[in-house]
Amino acid sequence: MKNLRIKLLISLIAFALILVAVIFYVNRQILTEDIKKQEVMNRTLIENHILRDMQTVDNADFYFDKNLSDKMEEVLRKLITYYKENPYIAKWDLQKVKSENEMDVYILDQSNTVIYTTFEKDKGLNFSECCHRFSTLLDERRASGQYYTDGIDISTTTGGYRKFGYLATPDKKYLFEVGIDLLEDPVFQTFNFAKTADYLIDNYVDLLEVQTINAGGVFFDDSKSRKITVNDQSKMFQEHFEQAKKTMKPTEYQREFKNGYIEKYRFLPYEAEAIRGESSKRVVFVKYGNFTEIRALTKNTKQFRGLLFIALGTSFIMLLVINKLLSKTIHLATYDPLTNVYNRATYIRKMDKQLRLRKTNQPGLLLLDLDNFKQVNDRYGHVEGDKILIETAKTLKQEVGKNGFVVRFGGDEFAIVLYDTKDEHMEKLANSILEKIHHLRYADNVSIDRWSVLSVSMGGAICIHPDESERSLFERADKALYQSKNAGKDRYTSYVKDPTNEKS
């Protein structure tokens, strides 16, 4: 019965585990799919917002900066006029020009190197070395002799938001340039893309970073002490930047870290509606994390543990309920209802188990009959007969102890299975049982007459062959029992003949 309870408990736990695991797996798959869909929706909203706002900024700059552009052209043409009168630019007071016009002044030679400027960080900058495409554009502007102004641009050395105007000297020897910091421009302050990026980062947990990169690979970022370029990033970053710029299609890659944390890097190509110089093409870099997914899955795991705990608790409760409902049935299926010793079905099961252990143990079988038991029922009634059977079973259990178990086959037929024994031990046990039964005849004066008509016949056999079956062992013990009966009853006989030599 104990083994049945254990098996039942294991079955209930296994069922609970499988059920919870299936529910957890299906729920987690649905949750993961929902999270992925939501991530895609959020990214679409974020990226559309980013590109739309960037276009808005460019359009605002295009439509509202005519005064600024005209002012830049006016300053440059004054410089050209001054150059015609004073070609020795080394003697020019550029700081005075800056103070009068609130613009930085740059003078580039024919190699596109900044030889004089009021913006000290750019002094000595050679565009033909750092920015080949832009240098080619400067050569074209120098050759045309016309005035040019770009859209929203950045400082090559600092990454700050700037706007520049260009005009070459008539002799094409120099290219004059003026620049202004856009952070101080009212239009740019109104349509500030950086504010949009900060707003989106604050409102979306998984959005970690938004950066704009110009076609030359320089980040739009004036918050750093030095400019940041694509060349400062990883090889993978550089490859995806170039791919997005070349194909004008979004591209991405991701990195996986510990504990399931993933960062996804997206590159969004962008081109202003109004083409104004090299700054019209950019790549927007967006970095995402998966904090929402991690939190949701962590919560899901906690729910799974709670559900598992409930399932295990329910399994134990169900075991108690089932055990209560079936305990009587299980007991009846295992024990003899009158004497409370094992029945024949249990005997078969337990004996098979003992025979499987015969390599280490030598099991024995002792059969016992109460001779003339029918006379007790006929003379004194079945109630008295039942009392004798109960007392006999109690005596047998006391004698066997933990060395084996007692079985009632039916009527007055009992058996004792010994886990590991020898002939002398079985004989000693049988004699002790005979002595105890004889003692019962005189233990109770009321029962003397009932016991006086009884005797006990016993026969035993030991499993001495590795291939012997339960049936063969039983047949040998049964033969020994009938030898006792034929020899006058009230005795024990051991059957020692090897079962393999039965036919010889």
Coordinates of C-alpha atoms in Angstrom, one line a residue:
M1 CA 0.0 0.0 0.0
K2 CA 2.9 2.3 0.8
N3 CA 4.4 1.7 -2.7
L4 CA 1.0 2.4 -4.3
R5 CA 0.8 5.7 -2.4
I6 CA 4.2 6.6 -3.6
K7 CA 3.4 5.7 -7.2
L8 CA 0.2 7.6 -7.0
L9 CA 2.0 10.7 -5.6
I10 CA 4.6 10.5 -8.3
S11 CA 1.9 10.2 -10.9
L12 CA 0.0 13.2 -9.6
I13 CA 3.2 15.3 -9.4
A14 CA 4.3 14.2 -12.9
F15 CA 0.8 15.1 -14.2
A16 CA 0.9 18.5 -12.4
L17 CA 4.4 19.2 -13.7
I18 CA 3.5 18.3 -17.3
L19 CA 0.3 20.3 -17.1
V20 CA 2.0 23.4 -15.6
A21 CA 5.0 23.0 -18.1
V22 CA 2.6 22.9 -21.1
I23 CA 0.6 25.9 -19.8
F24 CA 3.8 27.8 -19.1
Y25 CA 5.3 27.0 -22.5
V26 CA 2.2 27.9 -24.4
N27 CA 1.7 31.1 -22.3
R28 CA 5.3 32.0 -22.7
Q29 CA 5.2 31.5 -26.5
I30 CA 2.0 33.7 -26.7
L31 CA 3.6 36.3 -24.4
T32 CA 6.8 36.4 -26.5
E33 CA 4.9 36.8 -29.7
D34 CA 2.9 39.6 -28.2
I35 CA 6.0 41.3 -27.0
K36 CA 7.7 41.0 -30.4
K37 CA 4.6 42.4 -32.1
Q38 CA 4.5 45.3 -29.6
E39 CA 8.3 45.9 -30.1
V40 CA 7.8 46.1 -33.9
M41 CA 4.9 48.5 -33.5
N42 CA 6.8 50.7 -31.1
R43 CA 9.9 50.8 -33.3
T44 CA 7.8 51.7 -36.3
L45 CA 6.2 54.5 -34.3
I46 CA 9.5 55.7 -33.0
E47 CA 11.4 55.6 -36.3
N48 CA 8.5 57.2 -38.2
H49 CA 8.5 59.9 -35.6
I50 CA 12.3 60.4 -35.8
L51 CA 12.4 60.7 -39.6
R52 CA 9.3 62.8 -39.8
D53 CA 10.6 65.3 -37.2
M54 CA 14.0 65.4 -38.9
Q55 CA 12.3 66.3 -42.2
T56 CA 10.3 68.9 -40.3
V57 CA 13.5 70.5 -39.0
D58 CA 15.1 70.5 -42.4
N59 CA 12.0 72.0 -44.0
A60 CA 11.8 74.6 -41.3
D61 CA 15.4 75.5 -41.9
F62 CA 14.9 75.6 -45.6
Y63 CA 11.9 77.9 -45.5
F64 CA 12.8 80.1 -42.5
D65 CA 16.6 80.6 -42.8
K66 CA 16.6 82.9 -45.9
N67 CA 17.5 85.9 -43.8
L68 CA 20.4 84.0 -42.2
S69 CA 21.6 82.7 -45.6
D70 CA 21.3 86.2 -47.1
K71 CA 23.3 87.6 -44.1
M72 CA 26.0 85.0 -44.7
E73 CA 26.3 85.9 -48.4
E74 CA 26.5 89.6 -47.5
V75 CA 29.4 88.9 -45.1
L76 CA 31.2 86.7 -47.6
R77 CA 30.9 89.3 -50.4
K78 CA 32.2 92.0 -48.2
L79 CA 35.2 89.8 -47.5
I80 CA 35.7 89.3 -51.2
T81 CA 35.6 93.1 -51.7
Y82 CA 38.0 93.5 -48.9
Y83 CA 40.3 90.8 -50.4
K84 CA 40.5 92.6 -53.7
E85 CA 41.8 95.7 -51.9
N86 CA 43.9 93.8 -49.3
P87 CA 45.0 90.4 -50.7
Y88 CA 47.4 89.9 -47.8
I89 CA 45.0 87.9 -45.6
A90 CA 47.7 87.1 -43.1
K91 CA 47.3 90.7 -41.8
W92 CA 43.5 90.5 -41.6
D93 CA 41.8 90.9 -38.2
L94 CA 39.3 88.0 -38.4
Q95 CA 38.2 88.4 -34.8
K96 CA 36.9 91.9 -35.6
V97 CA 34.9 90.4 -38.5
K98 CA 33.5 87.8 -36.2
S99 CA 32.5 90.5 -33.6
E100 CA 30.8 92.7 -36.2
N101 CA 28.8 89.8 -37.8
E102 CA 28.5 87.2 -35.0
M103 CA 29.9 84.6 -37.3
D104 CA 33.0 82.5 -37.3
V105 CA 35.3 83.1 -40.4
Y106 CA 37.3 80.4 -42.2
I107 CA 39.8 80.8 -45.0
L108 CA 40.8 77.6 -46.9
D109 CA 43.7 77.3 -49.3
Q110 CA 43.7 75.4 -52.6
S111 CA 44.4 72.1 -50.7
N112 CA 41.2 72.7 -48.8
T113 CA 43.1 73.3 -45.5
V114 CA 41.8 75.8 -43.0
I115 CA 44.8 78.2 -42.7
Y116 CA 43.0 81.0 -40.8
T117 CA 39.9 80.9 -38.7
T118 CA 38.2 82.4 -35.6
F119 CA 37.1 78.8 -34.6
E120 CA 40.5 77.6 -33.2
K121 CA 39.5 73.9 -33.1
D122 CA 39.2 73.9 -36.9
K123 CA 42.5 75.6 -37.6
G124 CA 44.8 73.4 -39.7
L125 CA 42.0 71.0 -40.6
N126 CA 42.6 69.5 -44.1
F127 CA 39.4 68.3 -45.7
S128 CA 41.2 66.5 -48.5
E129 CA 42.7 64.2 -45.8
C130 CA 39.7 63.7 -43.5
C131 CA 36.7 64.1 -45.7
H132 CA 37.4 63.2 -49.4
R133 CA 33.9 63.6 -50.7
F134 CA 33.4 66.9 -49.0
S135 CA 36.8 68.1 -50.3
T136 CA 35.7 67.3 -53.8
L137 CA 32.5 69.3 -53.2
L138 CA 34.6 72.2 -52.0
D139 CA 36.7 72.0 -55.2
E140 CA 33.5 72.2 -57.3
R141 CA 32.3 75.3 -55.4
R142 CA 35.6 77.0 -55.7
A143 CA 35.6 76.4 -59.4
S144 CA 32.1 77.7 -59.9
G145 CA 32.7 81.0 -58.1
Q146 CA 29.1 81.1 -56.8
Y147 CA 27.8 81.5 -53.3
Y148 CA 26.7 78.3 -51.5
T149 CA 25.0 77.6 -48.2
D150 CA 24.2 74.1 -46.7
G151 CA 21.3 73.0 -44.6
I152 CA 21.7 71.8 -41.0
D153 CA 25.3 70.7 -40.8
I154 CA 27.8 69.8 -38.1
S155 CA 31.3 70.9 -37.1
T156 CA 33.8 68.3 -38.4
T157 CA 35.9 68.7 -35.3
T158 CA 33.2 69.0 -32.6
G159 CA 30.1 67.4 -34.0
G160 CA 28.1 70.5 -32.9
Y161 CA 25.0 71.7 -34.9
R162 CA 26.3 74.4 -37.3
K163 CA 25.4 76.2 -40.6
F164 CA 27.9 77.2 -43.2
G165 CA 28.2 79.5 -46.2
Y166 CA 30.9 79.4 -48.9
L167 CA 32.3 81.8 -51.6
A168 CA 35.5 81.5 -53.5
T169 CA 37.8 84.4 -54.3
P170 CA 37.9 85.6 -57.9
D171 CA 41.4 84.2 -58.4
K172 CA 40.2 80.8 -57.0
K173 CA 43.2 80.9 -54.6
Y174 CA 41.1 80.9 -51.5
L175 CA 37.7 79.7 -50.4
F176 CA 36.0 81.9 -47.8
E177 CA 33.6 80.3 -45.3
V178 CA 31.4 81.6 -42.5
G179 CA 29.6 79.5 -39.9
I180 CA 27.1 80.0 -37.1
D181 CA 26.2 77.8 -34.1
L182 CA 22.6 76.7 -34.7
L183 CA 21.9 76.1 -31.0
E184 CA 21.5 79.9 -30.8
D185 CA 19.3 80.2 -33.8
P186 CA 15.6 80.7 -32.9
V187 CA 14.3 78.5 -35.8
F188 CA 16.5 75.6 -34.8
Q189 CA 15.5 76.1 -31.2
T190 CA 11.9 75.8 -32.2
F191 CA 12.4 72.7 -34.4
N192 CA 15.2 71.0 -32.4
F193 CA 15.5 67.4 -33.4
A194 CA 17.6 66.6 -30.3
K195 CA 14.7 67.5 -28.1
T196 CA 12.5 65.1 -30.0
A197 CA 15.1 62.3 -29.5
D198 CA 15.3 63.1 -25.7
Y199 CA 11.5 63.0 -25.5
L200 CA 11.2 59.6 -27.2
I201 CA 14.0 58.1 -25.0
D202 CA 12.1 59.3 -21.9
N203 CA 8.8 57.8 -23.1
Y204 CA 10.0 54.4 -24.4
V205 CA 11.8 52.1 -22.0
D206 CA 13.5 50.1 -24.7
L207 CA 14.7 53.1 -26.6
L208 CA 18.3 53.8 -25.4
E209 CA 19.9 56.1 -27.9
V210 CA 19.2 58.2 -31.0
Q211 CA 22.1 59.7 -32.9
T212 CA 22.3 61.5 -36.3
I213 CA 25.4 60.8 -38.4
N214 CA 26.3 62.9 -41.4
A215 CA 27.5 61.4 -44.7
G216 CA 31.1 61.8 -43.7
G217 CA 30.5 59.6 -40.6
V218 CA 30.6 62.3 -38.0
F219 CA 27.9 62.2 -35.2
F220 CA 25.7 65.3 -34.6
D221 CA 26.6 65.8 -30.9
D222 CA 28.0 68.9 -29.3
S223 CA 27.8 67.5 -25.8
K224 CA 31.1 65.7 -26.0
S225 CA 34.6 67.2 -25.6
R226 CA 35.6 65.9 -29.0
K227 CA 33.9 64.8 -32.1
I228 CA 32.7 61.2 -32.4
T229 CA 33.0 59.4 -35.8
V230 CA 31.9 56.1 -37.2
N231 CA 35.6 55.1 -37.3
D232 CA 35.5 55.2 -33.5
Q233 CA 32.9 52.4 -33.4
S234 CA 33.1 48.7 -33.9
K235 CA 33.8 47.1 -37.3
M236 CA 30.2 45.8 -37.4
F237 CA 28.9 49.3 -36.7
Q238 CA 31.0 50.7 -39.6
E239 CA 29.8 48.0 -42.0
H240 CA 26.1 48.6 -41.3
F241 CA 26.5 52.4 -41.5
E242 CA 28.1 52.2 -44.9
Q243 CA 25.5 49.7 -46.1
A244 CA 22.6 52.0 -45.0
K245 CA 24.3 55.0 -46.6
K246 CA 25.0 53.1 -49.9
T247 CA 21.6 51.3 -50.3
M248 CA 19.4 53.9 -48.6
K249 CA 17.6 51.0 -46.9
P250 CA 17.4 50.4 -43.1
T251 CA 19.8 47.8 -41.7
E252 CA 20.4 46.3 -38.3
Y253 CA 22.4 44.0 -36.1
Q254 CA 22.2 42.9 -32.4
R255 CA 24.4 41.9 -29.5
E256 CA 23.5 39.4 -26.8
F257 CA 24.7 39.9 -23.2
K258 CA 24.3 38.0 -20.0
N259 CA 20.9 37.2 -18.5
G260 CA 19.0 37.4 -21.8
Y261 CA 19.8 41.2 -22.3
I262 CA 19.9 42.1 -26.0
E263 CA 20.8 45.4 -27.7
K264 CA 19.6 46.0 -31.2
Y265 CA 21.3 48.6 -33.4
R266 CA 19.3 50.1 -36.3
F267 CA 20.6 52.3 -39.1
L268 CA 18.0 54.5 -40.9
P269 CA 19.1 56.3 -44.0
Y270 CA 17.7 59.8 -44.5
E271 CA 17.7 62.4 -47.3
A272 CA 16.3 65.9 -47.0
E273 CA 13.6 66.9 -49.5
A274 CA 15.6 70.0 -50.4
I275 CA 19.1 68.9 -51.4
R276 CA 21.6 71.4 -50.0
G277 CA 25.1 70.1 -50.0
E278 CA 26.7 67.1 -48.3
S279 CA 24.6 67.5 -45.1
S280 CA 21.4 66.6 -47.0
K281 CA 22.1 62.9 -46.6
R282 CA 22.4 61.4 -43.1
V283 CA 22.0 58.1 -41.2
V284 CA 20.0 58.0 -38.0
F285 CA 21.4 55.5 -35.5
V286 CA 18.9 54.0 -33.1
K287 CA 19.8 51.7 -30.2
Y288 CA 17.2 49.5 -28.5
G289 CA 17.3 47.3 -25.5
N290 CA 14.8 44.5 -24.5
F291 CA 14.0 45.6 -20.9
T292 CA 10.3 45.2 -21.5
E293 CA 10.7 41.7 -22.6
I294 CA 13.0 40.8 -19.7
R295 CA 10.6 42.3 -17.2
A296 CA 7.6 40.5 -18.8
L297 CA 9.4 37.1 -18.9
T298 CA 10.7 37.5 -15.4
K299 CA 7.1 38.2 -14.2
N300 CA 6.0 35.2 -16.2
T301 CA 8.6 33.0 -14.6
K302 CA 7.5 34.1 -11.1
Q303 CA 3.9 33.3 -12.1
F304 CA 5.1 29.9 -13.2
R305 CA 6.8 29.2 -9.9
G306 CA 3.6 30.2 -8.1
L307 CA 1.5 28.0 -10.3
L308 CA 4.0 25.2 -9.8
F309 CA 3.7 25.6 -6.1
I310 CA -0.1 25.6 -6.3
A311 CA 0.0 22.5 -8.5
L312 CA 2.3 20.6 -6.2
G313 CA 0.1 21.5 -3.2
T314 CA -3.0 20.4 -5.1
S315 CA -1.3 17.1 -5.9
F316 CA -0.7 16.5 -2.2
I317 CA -4.3 17.4 -1.4
M318 CA -5.6 15.2 -4.2
L319 CA -3.4 12.4 -2.9
L320 CA -4.9 12.8 0.6
V321 CA -8.5 12.8 -0.9
I322 CA -7.8 9.8 -3.1
N323 CA -6.1 8.0 -0.3
K324 CA -9.0 8.6 1.9
L325 CA -11.5 7.4 -0.7
L326 CA -9.4 4.4 -1.8
S327 CA -7.7 3.5 1.5
K328 CA -10.3 0.8 2.3
T329 CA -10.3 -0.6 -1.2
I330 CA -6.5 -0.6 -1.3
H331 CA -6.4 -2.3 2.1
L332 CA -8.8 -5.0 1.0
A333 CA -6.8 -5.5 -2.2
T334 CA -3.6 -6.0 -0.2
Y335 CA -4.6 -7.6 3.1
D336 CA -6.8 -10.5 4.3
P337 CA -9.8 -8.7 5.9
L338 CA -10.0 -11.1 8.8
T339 CA -6.5 -11.6 10.0
N340 CA -4.9 -8.4 8.5
V341 CA -2.0 -10.3 7.0
Y342 CA -1.2 -10.3 3.2
N343 CA -3.5 -12.0 0.8
R344 CA -2.6 -14.2 -2.1
A345 CA -2.4 -11.4 -4.7
T346 CA 0.1 -9.5 -2.5
Y347 CA 2.0 -12.7 -1.9
I348 CA 2.5 -13.2 -5.7
R349 CA 3.7 -9.6 -6.2
K350 CA 6.1 -9.6 -3.2
M351 CA 7.4 -13.1 -3.9
D352 CA 8.3 -12.1 -7.5
K353 CA 10.2 -9.2 -6.1
Q354 CA 12.1 -11.6 -3.7
L355 CA 13.0 -14.0 -6.4
R356 CA 14.5 -11.1 -8.4
L357 CA 16.8 -10.5 -5.5
R358 CA 17.9 -14.1 -5.2
K359 CA 21.4 -13.2 -6.3
T360 CA 22.0 -11.6 -3.0
N361 CA 19.3 -13.3 -0.9
Q362 CA 18.1 -16.9 -0.5
P363 CA 14.3 -16.6 0.1
G364 CA 12.3 -19.4 1.7
L365 CA 8.6 -20.4 1.8
L366 CA 6.9 -22.0 4.8
L367 CA 3.4 -23.3 4.4
L368 CA 1.1 -24.0 7.4
D369 CA -2.3 -25.7 7.8
L370 CA -4.4 -25.8 10.9
D371 CA -5.4 -29.5 10.9
N372 CA -9.1 -30.4 11.8
F373 CA -10.1 -26.7 11.6
K374 CA -13.4 -27.6 10.1
Q375 CA -14.3 -29.4 13.3
V376 CA -13.9 -26.1 15.2
N377 CA -16.4 -24.4 12.9
D378 CA -18.8 -27.3 13.1
R379 CA -18.7 -27.7 16.9
Y380 CA -18.2 -24.2 18.1
G381 CA -19.3 -21.9 15.2
H382 CA -17.5 -19.7 12.8
V383 CA -17.1 -16.9 15.2
E384 CA -14.8 -19.1 17.4
G385 CA -13.1 -20.3 14.2
D386 CA -12.4 -16.7 13.2
K387 CA -10.9 -16.0 16.6
I388 CA -8.5 -18.9 16.2
L389 CA -7.5 -17.7 12.7
I390 CA -6.8 -14.2 14.0
E391 CA -4.8 -15.5 17.0
T392 CA -2.8 -17.8 14.7
A393 CA -2.0 -14.9 12.3
K394 CA -0.9 -12.7 15.2
T395 CA 1.4 -15.5 16.5
L396 CA 2.9 -16.0 13.1
K397 CA 3.6 -12.3 12.6
Q398 CA 5.3 -12.1 16.1
E399 CA 7.5 -15.1 15.3
V400 CA 8.5 -13.8 11.8
G401 CA 9.1 -10.2 12.8
K402 CA 11.1 -8.3 10.2
N403 CA 12.7 -11.4 8.6
G404 CA 9.7 -11.9 6.3
F405 CA 5.9 -11.6 6.0
V406 CA 2.8 -13.7 6.7
V407 CA 0.1 -14.6 4.1
R408 CA -3.3 -16.2 4.4
F409 CA -4.3 -18.1 1.2
G410 CA -7.8 -18.8 2.5
G411 CA -9.5 -21.0 5.1
D412 CA -6.9 -22.3 7.5
E413 CA -4.0 -22.1 5.0
F414 CA -1.2 -19.7 5.9
A415 CA 2.3 -19.1 4.5
I416 CA 5.4 -17.4 5.7
V417 CA 7.9 -15.9 3.2
L418 CA 11.4 -15.4 4.6
Y419 CA 13.6 -12.8 2.8
D420 CA 16.9 -14.7 3.4
T421 CA 17.2 -18.0 5.3
K422 CA 18.8 -21.4 5.6
D423 CA 17.4 -24.8 6.4
E424 CA 18.3 -24.7 10.1
H425 CA 16.8 -21.2 10.5
M426 CA 13.5 -22.2 8.9
E427 CA 13.4 -25.3 11.0
K428 CA 14.0 -23.3 14.2
L429 CA 11.2 -20.9 13.2
A430 CA 8.8 -23.8 12.5
N431 CA 9.5 -25.4 15.9
S432 CA 9.1 -22.1 17.7
I433 CA 5.7 -21.7 15.9
L434 CA 4.6 -25.2 17.0
E435 CA 5.6 -24.4 20.5
K436 CA 3.6 -21.2 20.5
I437 CA 0.5 -22.9 19.0
H438 CA 0.7 -25.6 21.6
H439 CA 1.0 -23.0 24.3
L440 CA -2.2 -21.4 23.1
R441 CA -4.1 -24.5 23.9
Y442 CA -3.6 -23.8 27.6
A443 CA -3.3 -20.0 27.6
D444 CA -7.1 -19.5 27.8
N445 CA -9.3 -21.9 29.8
V446 CA -12.3 -20.8 27.7
S447 CA -10.5 -21.8 24.5
I448 CA -9.0 -25.0 25.6
D449 CA -11.7 -27.2 24.0
R450 CA -11.5 -25.2 20.7
W451 CA -7.7 -25.6 20.4
S452 CA -7.6 -29.2 21.7
V453 CA -9.0 -30.5 18.4
L454 CA -6.4 -28.6 16.3
S455 CA -2.8 -29.4 15.3
V456 CA -0.4 -27.7 12.9
S457 CA 1.3 -29.2 9.9
M458 CA 4.1 -27.2 8.2
G459 CA 6.3 -27.7 5.2
G460 CA 9.1 -25.6 3.9
A461 CA 11.4 -25.1 1.0
I462 CA 14.3 -22.8 0.2
C463 CA 15.0 -21.3 -3.2
I464 CA 18.4 -22.8 -3.9
H465 CA 18.4 -22.6 -7.7
P466 CA 18.8 -19.3 -9.6
D467 CA 16.1 -20.1 -12.2
E468 CA 13.5 -21.5 -9.8
S469 CA 10.0 -20.0 -10.2
E470 CA 7.5 -19.1 -7.5
R471 CA 5.3 -22.0 -8.7
S472 CA 8.2 -24.5 -8.4
L473 CA 9.1 -23.2 -4.9
F474 CA 5.4 -23.4 -3.8
E475 CA 5.1 -27.0 -5.1
R476 CA 8.1 -28.1 -3.1
A477 CA 6.9 -26.5 0.0
D478 CA 3.4 -28.0 -0.5
K479 CA 5.0 -31.5 -0.9
A480 CA 6.8 -31.0 2.4
L481 CA 3.5 -29.9 4.0
Y482 CA 1.7 -33.1 2.9
Q483 CA 4.7 -35.2 4.1
S484 CA 4.0 -33.7 7.5
K485 CA 0.3 -34.5 7.3
N486 CA 1.1 -38.1 6.1
A487 CA 3.6 -38.5 9.0
G488 CA 0.9 -37.8 11.6
K489 CA 0.5 -34.0 11.5
D490 CA 1.5 -31.5 14.1
R491 CA 5.1 -31.3 12.8
Y492 CA 7.4 -29.5 10.3
T493 CA 9.0 -31.1 7.2
S494 CA 11.7 -29.5 5.0
Y495 CA 11.8 -30.3 1.3
V496 CA 15.4 -30.1 0.3
K497 CA 15.5 -31.9 -3.1
D498 CA 17.0 -29.7 -5.9
P499 CA 14.2 -28.7 -8.3
T500 CA 16.5 -29.3 -11.3
N501 CA 16.7 -33.0 -10.4
E502 CA 12.9 -33.5 -10.0
K503 CA 12.6 -35.6 -13.1
S504 CA 15.7 -37.7 -12.6

